[in-house]
Amino acid sequence: MNENQRRSYWRANTALIRNLLIVWALVSLVFSILLVQPLNTIRFFGVPFGFWMAQQGSILTFVGLIFIYAFQMDKLDRKYNTSKQEDEYNLRK
């Protein structure tokens, strides 16, 4: 992989991480803490939605983010033809 491809790969990698962290922050801070009272006016599975987000929805979102990250990184690795052998070689340099 040449230097331009390596930069593009890491730019895409950090953009993916940034976007997933934004979702994580929205779910954990905004929906589960800051907006819990307004969201509690909505019923979801028989319980207030703000409570459900703080207790279950955030956990399910976090697990989903893990799978999205793994899937997207696999796709990104295939796009840039990276391999573990190449990564290990670069670490030894």
Coordinates of C-alpha atoms in Angstrom, one line a residue:
M1 CA 0.0 0.0 0.0
N2 CA 1.5 3.3 -1.0
E3 CA 1.5 6.4 1.2
N4 CA -1.6 8.0 -0.4
Q5 CA -3.6 4.8 0.1
R6 CA -2.4 4.5 3.7
R7 CA -3.5 8.1 4.4
S8 CA -6.9 7.5 2.7
Y9 CA -7.3 4.3 4.7
W10 CA -6.6 6.0 8.0
R11 CA -8.8 9.0 7.2
A12 CA -11.7 6.6 6.5
N13 CA -10.9 4.7 9.6
T14 CA -10.9 7.7 11.9
A15 CA -14.0 9.1 10.2
L16 CA -15.8 5.8 11.0
I17 CA -14.6 5.9 14.6
R18 CA -15.6 9.6 14.9
N19 CA -19.1 8.9 13.6
L20 CA -19.7 5.9 15.8
L21 CA -18.5 7.9 18.8
I22 CA -20.9 10.6 18.0
V23 CA -23.8 8.1 18.0
W24 CA -22.4 6.6 21.2
A25 CA -22.4 10.1 22.8
L26 CA -25.9 11.0 21.6
V27 CA -27.3 7.8 23.0
S28 CA -25.5 7.7 26.2
L29 CA -25.5 11.4 27.2
V30 CA -28.3 13.1 25.3
F31 CA -31.0 10.4 25.1
S32 CA -30.3 8.6 28.3
I33 CA -29.5 11.6 30.6
L34 CA -30.3 15.0 29.2
L35 CA -33.6 14.2 27.4
V36 CA -34.9 11.5 29.7
Q37 CA -37.8 13.6 31.0
P38 CA -39.2 14.6 27.6
L39 CA -38.7 11.1 26.3
N40 CA -40.5 9.6 29.3
T41 CA -43.8 11.1 27.9
I42 CA -43.5 8.4 25.1
R43 CA -44.5 4.8 26.1
F44 CA -42.3 2.0 24.6
F45 CA -43.0 -1.6 25.4
G46 CA -45.2 -0.4 28.3
V47 CA -42.5 1.7 29.9
P48 CA -41.4 5.3 29.5
F49 CA -39.1 5.6 26.6
G50 CA -36.4 7.7 28.4
F51 CA -36.2 5.0 31.1
W52 CA -36.0 2.3 28.5
M53 CA -33.3 4.1 26.6
A54 CA -31.2 4.5 29.7
Q55 CA -31.7 0.8 30.8
Q56 CA -31.9 -1.2 27.6
G57 CA -31.8 0.9 24.5
S58 CA -28.3 2.3 25.1
I59 CA -26.9 -1.2 25.7
L60 CA -28.5 -2.5 22.5
T61 CA -27.2 0.5 20.6
F62 CA -23.7 -0.1 21.9
V63 CA -23.7 -3.7 20.9
G64 CA -25.0 -2.7 17.5
L65 CA -22.2 -0.2 17.2
I66 CA -19.7 -2.9 17.7
F67 CA -21.1 -5.0 14.9
I68 CA -21.3 -2.0 12.6
Y69 CA -17.7 -1.1 13.3
A70 CA -16.6 -4.7 12.6
F71 CA -18.6 -4.9 9.4
Q72 CA -17.5 -1.5 8.2
M73 CA -13.8 -2.1 9.0
D74 CA -13.9 -5.5 7.2
K75 CA -15.3 -3.6 4.2
L76 CA -12.7 -0.9 4.5
D77 CA -9.9 -3.5 4.7
R78 CA -11.1 -5.2 1.6
K79 CA -11.4 -1.9 -0.3
Y80 CA -7.8 -1.0 0.5
N81 CA -6.5 -4.6 0.3
T82 CA -4.9 -4.6 3.7
S83 CA -3.9 -7.8 5.4
K84 CA -2.7 -8.8 8.8
Q85 CA 0.6 -9.8 7.3
E86 CA 1.2 -6.3 5.9
D87 CA 0.2 -4.7 9.2
E88 CA 2.6 -7.0 11.2
Y89 CA 5.4 -6.2 8.7
N90 CA 4.8 -2.4 9.1
L91 CA 4.8 -2.7 12.9
R92 CA 8.2 -4.4 12.8
K93 CA 9.8 -1.5 10.8

